[in-house]
């Protein structure tokens, strides 16, 4: 199997390229507008044909590359059926699978960071978007965020997966590349709470600064404004 993790420095985010092998079909998870050339080079290197580009949620901190990579490669764009994004081609239901040559990614709806947040499970690899980060969880104070829903997504769904399940997040701010469900359960400070109320209080107390690009990135990612001509970088979570 091919798994490549592409780091976008300005937003500290990860994009994942997945394929069962050279010369086959590929899927991109959470592409960033600035990095389309990097993805196309990787696809060329492995002789892959991109068939799907998926966003795990509506991003507030950067410009999504979903539309641009579809224009460039002819792939189909996909997001959760709960998304407010108006330009996505395929809307995925909970439990549905994204299937391509020899690979199947199961969709798990995990609202909380955003109403449309979802994770993708490929055997024992879990692409967690901003629902579960390494040593953290996605903020729940942006439009549509819901800490109580995120508690249910984490404790009711993700932490019930086998401990050895690998966690591949959409962000990391300290250079860590992956973790496991077992490690997160034991070590993640946000997951040491005893109740939903305690988790909600913890998230409410964070008081994080607004993402720098939010006012431009959110409408662009929703499809309500044309994408910027010049890719713009920068932002937080
Ligand atoms: Fe996010």
PDB file of C-alpha atoms and ligand atoms in Angstrom:
ATOM      1  CA  UNK A   1       0.000   0.000   0.000  1.00  0.00           C
ATOM      2  CA  UNK A   2       1.087   3.566  -0.622  1.00  0.00           C
ATOM      3  CA  UNK A   3       0.595   6.081   2.196  1.00  0.00           C
ATOM      4  CA  UNK A   4       2.206   9.508   1.946  1.00  0.00           C
ATOM      5  CA  UNK A   5       1.793  12.266   4.498  1.00  0.00           C
ATOM      6  CA  UNK A   6       2.337  15.740   3.040  1.00  0.00           C
ATOM      7  CA  UNK A   7       2.938  18.549   5.553  1.00  0.00           C
ATOM      8  CA  UNK A   8       1.693  22.092   4.845  1.00  0.00           C
ATOM      9  CA  UNK A   9       3.991  24.288   6.901  1.00  0.00           C
ATOM     10  CA  UNK A  10       1.930  27.476   7.201  1.00  0.00           C
ATOM     11  CA  UNK A  11      -1.121  25.722   8.663  1.00  0.00           C
ATOM     12  CA  UNK A  12       0.739  22.753  10.242  1.00  0.00           C
ATOM     13  CA  UNK A  13      -1.676  20.452   8.469  1.00  0.00           C
ATOM     14  CA  UNK A  14      -1.338  17.015   6.941  1.00  0.00           C
ATOM     15  CA  UNK A  15      -2.684  15.808   3.633  1.00  0.00           C
ATOM     16  CA  UNK A  16      -2.711  12.077   2.938  1.00  0.00           C
ATOM     17  CA  UNK A  17      -2.239  10.313  -0.372  1.00  0.00           C
ATOM     18  CA  UNK A  18      -3.457   6.706  -0.348  1.00  0.00           C
ATOM     19  CA  UNK A  19      -3.362   3.989  -2.970  1.00  0.00           C
ATOM     20  CA  UNK A  20      -3.128   0.213  -2.952  1.00  0.00           C
ATOM     21  CA  UNK A  21      -0.013   0.241  -5.148  1.00  0.00           C
ATOM     22  CA  UNK A  22       1.866   1.784  -8.040  1.00  0.00           C
ATOM     23  CA  UNK A  23      -0.087   2.413 -11.209  1.00  0.00           C
ATOM     24  CA  UNK A  24      -3.488   2.251  -9.511  1.00  0.00           C
ATOM     25  CA  UNK A  25      -6.196   4.575  -8.282  1.00  0.00           C
ATOM     26  CA  UNK A  26      -5.525   7.039  -5.491  1.00  0.00           C
ATOM     27  CA  UNK A  27      -7.388   9.192  -2.978  1.00  0.00           C
ATOM     28  CA  UNK A  28      -6.257  12.462  -1.362  1.00  0.00           C
ATOM     29  CA  UNK A  29      -7.481  13.391   2.095  1.00  0.00           C
ATOM     30  CA  UNK A  30      -7.575  17.099   3.050  1.00  0.00           C
ATOM     31  CA  UNK A  31      -5.630  18.646   0.149  1.00  0.00           C
ATOM     32  CA  UNK A  32      -4.434  22.264   0.599  1.00  0.00           C
ATOM     33  CA  UNK A  33      -4.722  24.761  -2.256  1.00  0.00           C
ATOM     34  CA  UNK A  34      -1.055  25.801  -2.014  1.00  0.00           C
ATOM     35  CA  UNK A  35       0.233  22.261  -2.495  1.00  0.00           C
ATOM     36  CA  UNK A  36      -1.542  21.017  -5.632  1.00  0.00           C
ATOM     37  CA  UNK A  37       1.773  20.802  -7.540  1.00  0.00           C
ATOM     38  CA  UNK A  38       3.273  18.634  -4.792  1.00  0.00           C
ATOM     39  CA  UNK A  39       0.351  16.204  -4.961  1.00  0.00           C
ATOM     40  CA  UNK A  40       0.504  16.023  -8.751  1.00  0.00           C
ATOM     41  CA  UNK A  41       4.262  15.274  -8.572  1.00  0.00           C
ATOM     42  CA  UNK A  42       3.627  12.473  -6.090  1.00  0.00           C
ATOM     43  CA  UNK A  43       0.871  11.035  -8.277  1.00  0.00           C
ATOM     44  CA  UNK A  44       3.215  11.135 -11.284  1.00  0.00           C
ATOM     45  CA  UNK A  45       6.056   9.559  -9.308  1.00  0.00           C
ATOM     46  CA  UNK A  46       3.916   6.547  -8.417  1.00  0.00           C
ATOM     47  CA  UNK A  47       2.005   6.488 -11.712  1.00  0.00           C
ATOM     48  CA  UNK A  48      -1.262   6.948  -9.825  1.00  0.00           C
ATOM     49  CA  UNK A  49      -4.624   8.163 -11.069  1.00  0.00           C
ATOM     50  CA  UNK A  50      -6.439  10.362  -8.565  1.00  0.00           C
ATOM     51  CA  UNK A  51     -10.095   9.334  -8.417  1.00  0.00           C
ATOM     52  CA  UNK A  52     -11.269  10.978  -5.165  1.00  0.00           C
ATOM     53  CA  UNK A  53     -10.334  14.043  -3.120  1.00  0.00           C
ATOM     54  CA  UNK A  54     -11.964  14.185   0.297  1.00  0.00           C
ATOM     55  CA  UNK A  55     -12.126  16.875   2.981  1.00  0.00           C
ATOM     56  CA  UNK A  56     -12.705  15.538   6.500  1.00  0.00           C
ATOM     57  CA  UNK A  57     -14.551  18.773   7.321  1.00  0.00           C
ATOM     58  CA  UNK A  58     -15.047  22.373   6.274  1.00  0.00           C
ATOM     59  CA  UNK A  59     -11.679  23.985   6.987  1.00  0.00           C
ATOM     60  CA  UNK A  60     -11.568  27.406   8.646  1.00  0.00           C
ATOM     61  CA  UNK A  61      -7.791  27.828   8.771  1.00  0.00           C
ATOM     62  CA  UNK A  62      -6.690  27.390   5.159  1.00  0.00           C
ATOM     63  CA  UNK A  63      -7.923  27.230   1.605  1.00  0.00           C
ATOM     64  CA  UNK A  64      -9.040  23.745   0.683  1.00  0.00           C
ATOM     65  CA  UNK A  65      -7.476  22.269  -2.441  1.00  0.00           C
ATOM     66  CA  UNK A  66     -10.523  20.137  -3.190  1.00  0.00           C
ATOM     67  CA  UNK A  67     -11.834  22.139  -6.147  1.00  0.00           C
ATOM     68  CA  UNK A  68      -8.411  22.895  -7.594  1.00  0.00           C
ATOM     69  CA  UNK A  69      -7.205  19.302  -7.480  1.00  0.00           C
ATOM     70  CA  UNK A  70     -10.451  18.174  -9.140  1.00  0.00           C
ATOM     71  CA  UNK A  71      -9.950  20.779 -11.909  1.00  0.00           C
ATOM     72  CA  UNK A  72      -6.400  19.563 -12.401  1.00  0.00           C
ATOM     73  CA  UNK A  73      -6.927  15.786 -12.295  1.00  0.00           C
ATOM     74  CA  UNK A  74     -10.609  15.198 -13.025  1.00  0.00           C
ATOM     75  CA  UNK A  75     -11.127  13.423  -9.686  1.00  0.00           C
ATOM     76  CA  UNK A  76     -14.436  13.494  -7.812  1.00  0.00           C
ATOM     77  CA  UNK A  77     -14.691  15.653  -4.685  1.00  0.00           C
ATOM     78  CA  UNK A  78     -16.302  14.265  -1.530  1.00  0.00           C
ATOM     79  CA  UNK A  79     -17.301  15.417   1.947  1.00  0.00           C
ATOM     80  CA  UNK A  80     -19.810  14.418   4.597  1.00  0.00           C
ATOM     81  CA  UNK A  81     -23.477  14.629   3.639  1.00  0.00           C
ATOM     82  CA  UNK A  82     -23.801  17.027   6.576  1.00  0.00           C
ATOM     83  CA  UNK A  83     -21.528  19.625   5.031  1.00  0.00           C
ATOM     84  CA  UNK A  84     -22.665  23.137   4.178  1.00  0.00           C
ATOM     85  CA  UNK A  85     -20.137  23.163   1.322  1.00  0.00           C
ATOM     86  CA  UNK A  86     -22.091  23.903  -1.836  1.00  0.00           C
ATOM     87  CA  UNK A  87     -19.668  22.667  -4.464  1.00  0.00           C
ATOM     88  CA  UNK A  88     -18.808  19.119  -3.405  1.00  0.00           C
ATOM     89  CA  UNK A  89     -19.801  16.390  -5.863  1.00  0.00           C
ATOM     90  CA  UNK A  90     -20.245  13.406  -3.557  1.00  0.00           C
ATOM     91  CA  UNK A  91     -21.886  13.636  -0.133  1.00  0.00           C
ATOM     92  CA  UNK A  92     -20.961  10.741   2.121  1.00  0.00           C
ATOM     93  CA  UNK A  93     -23.274   9.103   4.662  1.00  0.00           C
ATOM     94  CA  UNK A  94     -22.104   7.571   7.919  1.00  0.00           C
ATOM     95  CA  UNK A  95     -20.991   3.975   7.346  1.00  0.00           C
ATOM     96  CA  UNK A  96     -20.584   4.496   3.613  1.00  0.00           C
ATOM     97  CA  UNK A  97     -17.256   3.541   2.045  1.00  0.00           C
ATOM     98  CA  UNK A  98     -14.985   5.253  -0.450  1.00  0.00           C
ATOM     99  CA  UNK A  99     -13.775   2.398  -2.602  1.00  0.00           C
ATOM    100  CA  UNK A 100     -11.020   2.366  -5.171  1.00  0.00           C
ATOM    101  CA  UNK A 101      -8.671  -0.285  -6.555  1.00  0.00           C
ATOM    102  CA  UNK A 102      -8.022  -2.549  -3.584  1.00  0.00           C
ATOM    103  CA  UNK A 103      -8.811   0.061  -0.915  1.00  0.00           C
ATOM    104  CA  UNK A 104     -11.917   0.833   1.084  1.00  0.00           C
ATOM    105  CA  UNK A 105     -12.199   3.773   3.459  1.00  0.00           C
ATOM    106  CA  UNK A 106     -15.167   3.676   5.809  1.00  0.00           C
ATOM    107  CA  UNK A 107     -16.808   6.965   6.720  1.00  0.00           C
ATOM    108  CA  UNK A 108     -17.427   7.643  10.415  1.00  0.00           C
ATOM    109  CA  UNK A 109     -19.403  10.783  11.142  1.00  0.00           C
ATOM    110  CA  UNK A 110     -17.785  12.473  14.137  1.00  0.00           C
ATOM    111  CA  UNK A 111     -19.369  15.910  14.611  1.00  0.00           C
ATOM    112  CA  UNK A 112     -17.989  18.319  17.201  1.00  0.00           C
ATOM    113  CA  UNK A 113     -15.125  20.316  15.691  1.00  0.00           C
ATOM    114  CA  UNK A 114     -17.621  21.111  12.932  1.00  0.00           C
ATOM    115  CA  UNK A 115     -21.074  19.630  12.195  1.00  0.00           C
ATOM    116  CA  UNK A 116     -19.640  17.926   9.088  1.00  0.00           C
ATOM    117  CA  UNK A 117     -16.536  16.394  10.690  1.00  0.00           C
ATOM    118  CA  UNK A 118     -15.851  12.806   9.751  1.00  0.00           C
ATOM    119  CA  UNK A 119     -13.049  10.264  10.101  1.00  0.00           C
ATOM    120  CA  UNK A 120     -11.984   7.684   7.548  1.00  0.00           C
ATOM    121  CA  UNK A 121     -11.059   4.142   8.566  1.00  0.00           C
ATOM    122  CA  UNK A 122      -8.850   2.057   6.308  1.00  0.00           C
ATOM    123  CA  UNK A 123      -8.321  -1.309   8.027  1.00  0.00           C
ATOM    124  CA  UNK A 124      -6.356  -0.324  11.146  1.00  0.00           C
ATOM    125  CA  UNK A 125      -5.507   3.199   9.945  1.00  0.00           C
ATOM    126  CA  UNK A 126      -7.762   6.018  11.091  1.00  0.00           C
ATOM    127  CA  UNK A 127      -7.641   9.441   9.440  1.00  0.00           C
ATOM    128  CA  UNK A 128      -9.113  11.604  12.167  1.00  0.00           C
ATOM    129  CA  UNK A 129      -9.336  15.056  10.594  1.00  0.00           C
ATOM    130  CA  UNK A 130      -9.572  17.539  13.456  1.00  0.00           C
ATOM    131  CA  UNK A 131     -11.708  15.296  15.646  1.00  0.00           C
ATOM    132  CA  UNK A 132      -8.741  13.630  17.351  1.00  0.00           C
ATOM    133  CA  UNK A 133      -5.249  15.120  17.233  1.00  0.00           C
ATOM    134  CA  UNK A 134      -2.063  13.758  18.795  1.00  0.00           C
ATOM    135  CA  UNK A 135      -2.294  14.917  22.399  1.00  0.00           C
ATOM    136  CA  UNK A 136      -5.276  17.112  21.594  1.00  0.00           C
ATOM    137  CA  UNK A 137      -8.674  17.406  19.957  1.00  0.00           C
ATOM    138  CA  UNK A 138     -10.040  19.895  17.417  1.00  0.00           C
ATOM    139  CA  UNK A 139     -11.332  23.154  18.823  1.00  0.00           C
ATOM    140  CA  UNK A 140     -15.103  23.387  19.212  1.00  0.00           C
ATOM    141  CA  UNK A 141     -15.524  27.173  19.450  1.00  0.00           C
ATOM    142  CA  UNK A 142     -15.763  27.981  15.722  1.00  0.00           C
ATOM    143  CA  UNK A 143     -19.107  28.228  13.829  1.00  0.00           C
ATOM    144  CA  UNK A 144     -21.076  24.985  14.282  1.00  0.00           C
ATOM    145  CA  UNK A 145     -18.648  23.607  16.879  1.00  0.00           C
ATOM    146  CA  UNK A 146     -20.159  21.498  19.663  1.00  0.00           C
ATOM    147  CA  UNK A 147     -18.055  20.136  22.532  1.00  0.00           C
ATOM    148  CA  UNK A 148     -20.780  17.774  23.767  1.00  0.00           C
ATOM    149  CA  UNK A 149     -21.124  16.243  20.293  1.00  0.00           C
ATOM    150  CA  UNK A 150     -17.353  15.908  20.086  1.00  0.00           C
ATOM    151  CA  UNK A 151     -17.291  14.063  23.415  1.00  0.00           C
ATOM    152  CA  UNK A 152     -19.754  11.527  21.967  1.00  0.00           C
ATOM    153  CA  UNK A 153     -17.718  11.220  18.758  1.00  0.00           C
ATOM    154  CA  UNK A 154     -14.538  10.592  20.736  1.00  0.00           C
ATOM    155  CA  UNK A 155     -15.758   8.391  23.573  1.00  0.00           C
ATOM    156  CA  UNK A 156     -18.698   6.796  21.795  1.00  0.00           C
ATOM    157  CA  UNK A 157     -16.917   6.006  18.528  1.00  0.00           C
ATOM    158  CA  UNK A 158     -13.191   6.559  18.129  1.00  0.00           C
ATOM    159  CA  UNK A 159     -11.994   5.297  21.504  1.00  0.00           C
ATOM    160  CA  UNK A 160     -13.990   2.108  20.983  1.00  0.00           C
ATOM    161  CA  UNK A 161     -11.749   1.139  18.096  1.00  0.00           C
ATOM    162  CA  UNK A 162      -8.927  -1.361  18.814  1.00  0.00           C
ATOM    163  CA  UNK A 163      -6.031   0.167  20.771  1.00  0.00           C
ATOM    164  CA  UNK A 164      -3.546  -0.572  17.981  1.00  0.00           C
ATOM    165  CA  UNK A 165      -5.527   1.507  15.462  1.00  0.00           C
ATOM    166  CA  UNK A 166      -3.169   4.128  14.071  1.00  0.00           C
ATOM    167  CA  UNK A 167      -4.253   7.743  14.345  1.00  0.00           C
ATOM    168  CA  UNK A 168      -3.356  10.045  11.451  1.00  0.00           C
ATOM    169  CA  UNK A 169      -4.570  13.570  12.275  1.00  0.00           C
ATOM    170  CA  UNK A 170      -5.156  16.553   9.975  1.00  0.00           C
ATOM    171  CA  UNK A 171      -2.803  18.723  12.048  1.00  0.00           C
ATOM    172  CA  UNK A 172       0.217  18.515  14.238  1.00  0.00           C
ATOM    173  CA  UNK A 173       2.083  21.469  15.645  1.00  0.00           C
ATOM    174  CA  UNK A 174       5.070  19.570  17.028  1.00  0.00           C
ATOM    175  CA  UNK A 175       6.215  17.390  14.141  1.00  0.00           C
ATOM    176  CA  UNK A 176       4.563  14.172  15.322  1.00  0.00           C
ATOM    177  CA  UNK A 177       3.341  12.070  12.429  1.00  0.00           C
ATOM    178  CA  UNK A 178       0.992   9.480  13.915  1.00  0.00           C
ATOM    179  CA  UNK A 179      -0.153   7.895  17.137  1.00  0.00           C
ATOM    180  CA  UNK A 180      -2.483   5.074  18.197  1.00  0.00           C
ATOM    181  CA  UNK A 181      -5.908   4.958  19.830  1.00  0.00           C
ATOM    182  CA  UNK A 182      -4.326   3.266  22.876  1.00  0.00           C
ATOM    183  CA  UNK A 183      -1.687   5.989  23.285  1.00  0.00           C
ATOM    184  CA  UNK A 184      -4.271   8.736  22.940  1.00  0.00           C
ATOM    185  CA  UNK A 185      -6.588   7.077  25.426  1.00  0.00           C
ATOM    186  CA  UNK A 186      -3.762   6.944  27.997  1.00  0.00           C
ATOM    187  CA  UNK A 187      -1.797  10.111  27.256  1.00  0.00           C
ATOM    188  CA  UNK A 188      -4.022  12.689  25.563  1.00  0.00           C
ATOM    189  CA  UNK A 189      -4.799  15.303  28.259  1.00  0.00           C
ATOM    190  CA  UNK A 190      -8.205  16.080  26.711  1.00  0.00           C
ATOM    191  CA  UNK A 191      -9.270  12.435  27.054  1.00  0.00           C
ATOM    192  CA  UNK A 192      -8.627  12.124  30.767  1.00  0.00           C
ATOM    193  CA  UNK A 193     -12.057  13.552  31.691  1.00  0.00           C
ATOM    194  CA  UNK A 194     -14.654  11.527  33.592  1.00  0.00           C
ATOM    195  CA  UNK A 195     -17.811  12.945  32.038  1.00  0.00           C
ATOM    196  CA  UNK A 196     -19.251  14.808  29.095  1.00  0.00           C
ATOM    197  CA  UNK A 197     -19.781  17.874  31.305  1.00  0.00           C
ATOM    198  CA  UNK A 198     -16.123  17.849  32.309  1.00  0.00           C
ATOM    199  CA  UNK A 199     -15.071  17.669  28.661  1.00  0.00           C
ATOM    200  CA  UNK A 200     -17.391  20.549  27.695  1.00  0.00           C
ATOM    201  CA  UNK A 201     -15.992  22.678  30.547  1.00  0.00           C
ATOM    202  CA  UNK A 202     -12.431  21.887  29.458  1.00  0.00           C
ATOM    203  CA  UNK A 203     -13.147  22.886  25.851  1.00  0.00           C
ATOM    204  CA  UNK A 204     -15.038  26.037  26.899  1.00  0.00           C
ATOM    205  CA  UNK A 205     -12.057  27.166  28.958  1.00  0.00           C
ATOM    206  CA  UNK A 206      -9.576  27.053  26.046  1.00  0.00           C
ATOM    207  CA  UNK A 207     -10.173  30.604  24.761  1.00  0.00           C
ATOM    208  CA  UNK A 208      -8.193  30.163  21.533  1.00  0.00           C
ATOM    209  CA  UNK A 209      -7.462  32.995  19.088  1.00  0.00           C
ATOM    210  CA  UNK A 210      -9.526  33.054  15.901  1.00  0.00           C
ATOM    211  CA  UNK A 211      -7.781  31.409  12.903  1.00  0.00           C
ATOM    212  CA  UNK A 212      -6.068  34.173  10.887  1.00  0.00           C
ATOM    213  CA  UNK A 213      -7.553  33.144   7.543  1.00  0.00           C
ATOM    214  CA  UNK A 214     -11.037  32.258   8.751  1.00  0.00           C
ATOM    215  CA  UNK A 215     -12.935  35.203   7.237  1.00  0.00           C
ATOM    216  CA  UNK A 216     -11.522  34.491   3.780  1.00  0.00           C
ATOM    217  CA  UNK A 217     -11.128  30.703   3.940  1.00  0.00           C
ATOM    218  CA  UNK A 218     -14.600  29.778   5.233  1.00  0.00           C
ATOM    219  CA  UNK A 219     -16.605  31.423   2.413  1.00  0.00           C
ATOM    220  CA  UNK A 220     -14.124  30.184  -0.196  1.00  0.00           C
ATOM    221  CA  UNK A 221     -14.292  26.620   1.126  1.00  0.00           C
ATOM    222  CA  UNK A 222     -18.083  26.799   1.222  1.00  0.00           C
ATOM    223  CA  UNK A 223     -18.001  27.626  -2.475  1.00  0.00           C
ATOM    224  CA  UNK A 224     -19.612  31.038  -2.101  1.00  0.00           C
ATOM    225  CA  UNK A 225     -16.687  33.010  -3.492  1.00  0.00           C
ATOM    226  CA  UNK A 226     -14.158  32.203  -6.179  1.00  0.00           C
ATOM    227  CA  UNK A 227     -10.929  30.700  -4.926  1.00  0.00           C
ATOM    228  CA  UNK A 228      -8.116  33.270  -4.567  1.00  0.00           C
ATOM    229  CA  UNK A 229      -5.920  33.683  -7.629  1.00  0.00           C
ATOM    230  CA  UNK A 230      -2.813  33.738  -5.481  1.00  0.00           C
ATOM    231  CA  UNK A 231      -2.737  30.976  -2.904  1.00  0.00           C
ATOM    232  CA  UNK A 232      -2.602  32.490   0.564  1.00  0.00           C
ATOM    233  CA  UNK A 233      -1.016  30.819   3.527  1.00  0.00           C
ATOM    234  CA  UNK A 234      -1.048  31.172   7.282  1.00  0.00           C
ATOM    235  CA  UNK A 235      -3.348  30.334  10.136  1.00  0.00           C
ATOM    236  CA  UNK A 236      -3.929  28.355  13.256  1.00  0.00           C
ATOM    237  CA  UNK A 237      -5.975  25.209  13.734  1.00  0.00           C
TER     238      UNK A 237
HETATM  239 FE1  LIG B   1     -10.343  22.103  11.279  1.00  0.00          FE
END
